Amino acid sequence: MSNVVKIREVGLRDGLQLIKSNLSTESKLIWVNKQVSAGFTEMEVTSFVPPKLLPQFSDASEIIIKSNKIKKLKPTALILNIKGAIRAIEAGTKKITFVLSASEKHNLSNVNCTTDQSLSMFNEIIEVSKDTKVEVAAAIATSFGCSIQGSVPEIRVLELAKEMAKKGACEINLADTVGYANPKQVKALFGKLKDQIGNVPMAAHFHDTRGMGLANVVAALQEGVRRFDSTMAGLGGCPFAPGASGNIATEDCVYLLESLGFNTSVNVDKLLELRHYLTDLLPNEKLEGRLGVAGTAINFKKKLL
Ligand code: ZN
């Protein structure tokens, strides 16, 4: 099995949902550039949601247009409905991630429709994207449990995954939106997911709400997952999920993967420089992650990019 792991930075989307600081478009682009120079090739740079709801993403089109000019980068965007998909495609987004929730109650509070209604919207989005070169990834929120509904049946997650893979999703991402997952559960669910989606790549999106984030990464790796979402300094959280805290920290995740012998193509020192930039950029936010505080171990092999 491949030892190449792709980490997708989602800090500019998931990371900015909850924080009070309002980042200028210019600052966001400096962030993107710094992360690309550290070796990143895929970043979720925005979300096409109504600006009235989340004004921090009102510059979505501009960010996509400008990020598209950055060499080696595939900027991606999150969308929740067909309207967002059309806006994203018009802006020139190369890859969009459509999110629906396996928890009925979470889906209702997040996007105001049932999961089945979201699923039919996914089919419409696939239709709309057919004549374009836009890739459509599917993410299933609350795959490991929901803070509103409680447990989420595995069978529901798997049937949604199977359906979206069949319809043309370029990737199936299981998201632990509220940080309920543990490694045993992660192993079990990704183990079953493989059999449902054929050659469609699996991806994982973990939050570190209860300190399980990196352990969940290891469990997912054992089941063949080679794509992970993370945010710099562990920023983030879902505004509609009470108690949800930050994602796994990108710098810690890269350090873990490189220490295990996986190839992320990321330069850890440059990532730590970026983290330093973020402390200045977001002075009112509490930055998480261990590597930013401790630095790398003296015997850690660093990549030169
Ligand atoms: Zn998230």
Coordinates of N, CA and C in Angstrom, one line a residue, residues 14 43 48 54 57 67 95 134 170 185 188 195 208 212 258 261 280 293:
D14 N -13.0 25.5 7.6 CA -13.4 25.0 8.9 C -12.8 25.9 10.0
M43 N -5.8 22.8 -0.9 CA -6.4 23.5 0.3 C -7.8 23.9 0.1
F48 N -18.8 28.2 -0.2 CA -19.9 29.0 -0.9 C -21.2 28.9 -0.2
L54 N -22.6 33.4 7.0 CA -21.2 33.4 7.4 C -20.4 34.4 6.6
F57 N -17.0 34.3 4.7 CA -16.7 33.7 3.3 C -17.3 34.6 2.2
S67 N -6.5 32.2 -5.9 CA -5.8 31.0 -5.5 C -5.5 30.1 -6.8
K95 N -12.3 21.8 -7.6 CA -12.8 20.7 -6.9 C -13.8 21.2 -5.8
V134 N -14.9 20.1 -13.3 CA -14.9 20.2 -11.8 C -15.1 18.8 -11.2
C170 N -15.8 11.9 -6.5 CA -14.4 11.6 -6.7 C -13.6 11.2 -5.5
Q185 N -13.7 2.6 16.5 CA -14.9 2.9 15.7 C -14.4 3.3 14.3
A188 N -13.3 0.2 12.3 CA -14.4 -0.6 11.9 C -15.1 0.1 10.7
D195 N -15.2 -1.7 1.1 CA -16.0 -2.7 0.3 C -17.2 -2.0 -0.4
D208 N -10.4 17.2 17.1 CA -9.7 16.7 18.3 C -10.4 17.1 19.6
M212 N -8.7 12.6 20.7 CA -8.6 11.3 19.9 C -8.1 11.5 18.5
E258 N 5.1 11.8 9.1 CA 6.5 11.7 8.7 C 7.3 10.8 9.7
G261 N 7.0 7.3 8.8 CA 7.6 6.9 7.5 C 6.7 7.2 6.3
D280 N 0.4 36.0 14.9 CA 0.3 37.4 14.7 C -1.0 37.8 14.0
V293 N 4.3 24.5 20.0 CA 4.8 24.9 21.3 C 6.2 24.2 21.5

